[in-house]
Amino acid sequence: MQPEDKIVILTGAGISAESGLATFRDDGGLWAQHRIEDVATPEAFARDPVLVHRFYSMRRTQAAAAEPNPAHVALARLQRDWPGEVVIVTQNVDGLHERAGATALHMHGELSRALCAACGHRWDAPSEMTPETTCPACAQVSARPDIVWFGEMPYHMDEIEAHLADCAVFAAIGTSGQVWPAAGFVREAARAGAETVEMNLERSEVSRAFDTVRIGPAGRVVPAWVDGILTAGTGGTTGGAP
Ligand code: APR
């Protein structure tokens, strides 16, 4: 690897599992407890805003009580210490990357933010949002969680595509590779010539698209991967890269 090399990292729910936050598709995950069509679509919100607000208020409270784990901390260290750009694209809506000291592009939104469906204003969400929550900008009763629901366009896609087109390393951590467009990022990065590495507790739907797959809990595998990159430094492509 060279000092100017850009590293793009996609994270999913698995990176926050060791912080105590439920994933979606593991045994007992969120989609085993709730039907997506009841809590994570615009139609669900129109049909039963109380239920949807209750679902996200519960997750907002859980996320606020969780702590970053060694995987989040290691990625923040990589962003700080790697001489090239390190871009974290997260499907997660918790704030654990930021609380570990990193920056991240939240392509599925953030639990900590509210969005006004009437005027588009965004603000820090109260812990408990209800259908009576009003927008501080337009005063209308039109607040919703600032979450990208199924059927809606993920955020930051132009910026993400640009990063995928010129990264030297693409890593995916703790994601099952079952939801698009994130599941296709590895192929876009590979087409641009990036080395690709997947870190997961088990092989995913898209493992075969990666050059390297590292199996194990993110809290152990990610710090080892970051150590390898930072100790190998910029001396060629040996050492910690993928
Ligand atoms: N360390 C590493 N990986 C883990 C760990 C762990 N401790 N625990 C679980 N995993 C892995 C699982 O093996 C699985 O591959 O994390 C992945 C979690 O997959 P999902 O639950 O499908 O979560 P994710 O891939 O982030 O889902 C993507 O789907 O429902 C939508 O919007 C939601 O952002 C979410 C998107």
Short mmCIF file of N, CA and C and ligand atoms in Angstrom, two decimals, residues 11-18 22-26 29 31 36 40 59 90-93 108 147-148 150 173-179 182 198-205 216-219, ligand 1:
data_model
loop_
_atom_site.label_atom_id
_atom_site.label_comp_id
_atom_site.label_asym_id
_atom_site.label_seq_id
_atom_site.Cartn_x
_atom_site.Cartn_y
_atom_site.Cartn_z
N THR A 11 -19.68 -0.69 6.91
CA THR A 11 -20.01 -1.44 8.13
C THR A 11 -21.51 -1.74 8.16
N GLY A 12 -21.83 -2.83 8.82
CA GLY A 12 -23.21 -3.25 9.03
C GLY A 12 -23.43 -3.56 10.49
N ALA A 13 -24.61 -4.07 10.78
CA ALA A 13 -25.05 -4.26 12.18
C ALA A 13 -24.09 -5.13 12.98
N GLY A 14 -23.35 -6.02 12.31
CA GLY A 14 -22.45 -6.92 13.02
C GLY A 14 -21.35 -6.21 13.76
N ILE A 15 -20.96 -4.99 13.31
CA ILE A 15 -19.88 -4.29 14.03
C ILE A 15 -20.37 -3.79 15.38
N SER A 16 -21.68 -3.62 15.52
CA SER A 16 -22.24 -3.12 16.79
C SER A 16 -22.78 -4.24 17.67
N ALA A 17 -22.72 -5.49 17.18
CA ALA A 17 -23.28 -6.61 17.96
C ALA A 17 -22.59 -6.74 19.32
N GLU A 18 -21.26 -6.58 19.35
CA GLU A 18 -20.53 -6.75 20.63
C GLU A 18 -20.71 -5.53 21.54
N ALA A 22 -28.81 -5.30 18.69
CA ALA A 22 -29.28 -6.44 17.88
C ALA A 22 -28.96 -6.21 16.41
N THR A 23 -28.59 -7.29 15.73
CA THR A 23 -28.50 -7.21 14.27
C THR A 23 -29.91 -7.44 13.72
N PHE A 24 -30.01 -7.57 12.41
CA PHE A 24 -31.34 -7.70 11.80
C PHE A 24 -31.68 -9.16 11.48
N ARG A 25 -30.69 -9.90 10.92
CA ARG A 25 -31.03 -11.21 10.35
C ARG A 25 -30.40 -12.38 11.09
N ASP A 26 -29.69 -12.09 12.18
CA ASP A 26 -29.20 -13.22 12.98
C ASP A 26 -30.37 -13.80 13.77
N GLY A 29 -32.79 -11.68 15.76
CA GLY A 29 -32.54 -10.31 15.32
C GLY A 29 -33.82 -9.49 15.21
N TRP A 31 -35.48 -8.37 12.72
CA TRP A 31 -36.51 -8.81 11.77
C TRP A 31 -37.11 -10.16 12.16
N ILE A 36 -40.70 -6.18 8.78
CA ILE A 36 -40.21 -4.96 8.11
C ILE A 36 -41.39 -4.12 7.64
N ALA A 40 -40.75 -0.48 9.04
CA ALA A 40 -39.60 0.10 8.33
C ALA A 40 -39.90 0.42 6.86
N ARG A 59 -35.14 1.71 19.84
CA ARG A 59 -33.78 1.52 19.32
C ARG A 59 -32.90 2.72 19.64
N THR A 90 -21.51 3.64 6.58
CA THR A 90 -22.20 2.70 7.46
C THR A 90 -23.67 2.56 7.10
N GLN A 91 -24.14 1.31 7.19
CA GLN A 91 -25.57 1.04 7.06
C GLN A 91 -26.25 1.21 8.42
N ASN A 92 -25.44 1.35 9.45
CA ASN A 92 -25.96 1.42 10.81
C ASN A 92 -26.50 2.81 11.11
N VAL A 93 -27.48 2.82 12.00
CA VAL A 93 -28.11 4.09 12.36
C VAL A 93 -27.76 4.49 13.80
N HIS A 108 -28.13 4.93 5.67
CA HIS A 108 -29.50 4.59 6.06
C HIS A 108 -30.05 5.54 7.12
N ILE A 147 -34.54 8.16 9.17
CA ILE A 147 -34.11 6.80 8.80
C ILE A 147 -34.53 6.54 7.36
N VAL A 148 -33.69 5.90 6.58
CA VAL A 148 -34.05 5.54 5.20
C VAL A 148 -34.80 4.22 5.25
N PHE A 150 -37.21 1.01 3.73
CA PHE A 150 -37.22 0.19 2.51
C PHE A 150 -38.08 0.89 1.46
N ILE A 173 -17.46 -4.92 6.88
CA ILE A 173 -17.39 -5.46 8.24
C ILE A 173 -18.81 -5.66 8.78
N GLY A 174 -19.15 -6.89 9.16
CA GLY A 174 -20.40 -7.15 9.88
C GLY A 174 -21.64 -6.86 9.08
N THR A 175 -21.63 -7.21 7.80
CA THR A 175 -22.85 -7.05 7.01
C THR A 175 -23.13 -8.32 6.23
N SER A 176 -24.42 -8.67 6.15
CA SER A 176 -24.81 -9.96 5.54
C SER A 176 -24.82 -9.90 4.02
N GLY A 177 -24.69 -8.70 3.46
CA GLY A 177 -24.67 -8.59 2.00
C GLY A 177 -26.00 -8.93 1.37
N GLN A 178 -27.09 -8.71 2.10
CA GLN A 178 -28.41 -9.05 1.57
C GLN A 178 -29.22 -7.84 1.13
N VAL A 179 -28.71 -6.62 1.41
CA VAL A 179 -29.49 -5.42 1.09
C VAL A 179 -28.69 -4.56 0.11
N ALA A 182 -25.85 -1.47 -0.94
CA ALA A 182 -24.59 -1.72 -0.21
C ALA A 182 -23.97 -3.06 -0.62
N GLU A 198 -13.39 -8.96 3.45
CA GLU A 198 -14.62 -9.05 4.24
C GLU A 198 -14.26 -9.54 5.64
N MET A 199 -14.83 -8.90 6.66
CA MET A 199 -14.66 -9.35 8.04
C MET A 199 -16.04 -9.62 8.62
N ASN A 200 -16.27 -10.86 9.04
CA ASN A 200 -17.60 -11.25 9.49
C ASN A 200 -17.47 -12.46 10.39
N LEU A 201 -18.56 -12.69 11.17
CA LEU A 201 -18.58 -13.85 12.07
C LEU A 201 -18.69 -15.15 11.28
N GLU A 202 -19.23 -15.04 10.06
CA GLU A 202 -19.39 -16.22 9.18
C GLU A 202 -19.41 -15.72 7.75
N ARG A 203 -19.33 -16.62 6.81
CA ARG A 203 -19.37 -16.19 5.40
C ARG A 203 -20.74 -15.59 5.11
N SER A 204 -20.75 -14.57 4.22
CA SER A 204 -21.99 -13.86 3.92
C SER A 204 -22.47 -14.23 2.52
N GLU A 205 -23.53 -13.57 2.09
CA GLU A 205 -24.09 -13.81 0.74
C GLU A 205 -23.10 -13.40 -0.35
N GLY A 216 -14.43 -14.09 12.21
CA GLY A 216 -14.27 -13.93 13.65
C GLY A 216 -15.04 -12.72 14.12
N PRO A 217 -15.15 -12.53 15.43
CA PRO A 217 -15.89 -11.38 15.95
C PRO A 217 -15.17 -10.07 15.61
N ALA A 218 -15.95 -9.07 15.22
CA ALA A 218 -15.34 -7.80 14.78
C ALA A 218 -14.43 -7.21 15.84
N GLY A 219 -14.81 -7.39 17.11
CA GLY A 219 -14.02 -6.81 18.20
C GLY A 219 -12.61 -7.37 18.25
N1 APR B 1 -18.67 -9.60 14.42
C1 APR B 1 -18.71 -9.58 13.07
N2 APR B 1 -19.83 -9.85 12.34
C2 APR B 1 -20.95 -10.15 13.04
C3 APR B 1 -20.99 -10.19 14.46
C4 APR B 1 -19.78 -9.90 15.15
N3 APR B 1 -19.71 -9.92 16.48
N4 APR B 1 -22.25 -10.54 14.84
C5 APR B 1 -22.97 -10.69 13.71
N5 APR B 1 -22.19 -10.46 12.62
C6 APR B 1 -22.57 -10.50 11.20
C7 APR B 1 -23.56 -11.57 10.83
O1 APR B 1 -22.89 -12.79 10.49
C8 APR B 1 -24.23 -10.94 9.59
O2 APR B 1 -23.51 -11.29 8.41
O3 APR B 1 -23.21 -9.27 10.91
C9 APR B 1 -24.11 -9.44 9.83
C10 APR B 1 -25.42 -8.77 10.19
O4 APR B 1 -26.28 -8.90 9.08
P1 APR B 1 -27.69 -8.16 9.11
O5 APR B 1 -28.37 -8.43 10.39
O6 APR B 1 -28.38 -8.48 7.81
O7 APR B 1 -27.32 -6.59 9.14
P2 APR B 1 -26.86 -5.68 7.92
O8 APR B 1 -26.07 -6.45 6.92
O9 APR B 1 -26.23 -4.46 8.51
O10 APR B 1 -28.27 -5.26 7.28
C11 APR B 1 -28.23 -4.31 6.24
O11 APR B 1 -30.63 -4.26 6.20
O12 APR B 1 -32.60 -4.27 7.36
C12 APR B 1 -31.73 -3.47 6.69
O13 APR B 1 -31.45 -1.17 7.05
C13 APR B 1 -31.15 -2.42 7.59
O14 APR B 1 -28.94 -1.46 7.54
C14 APR B 1 -29.67 -2.68 7.57
C15 APR B 1 -29.48 -3.47 6.29
#
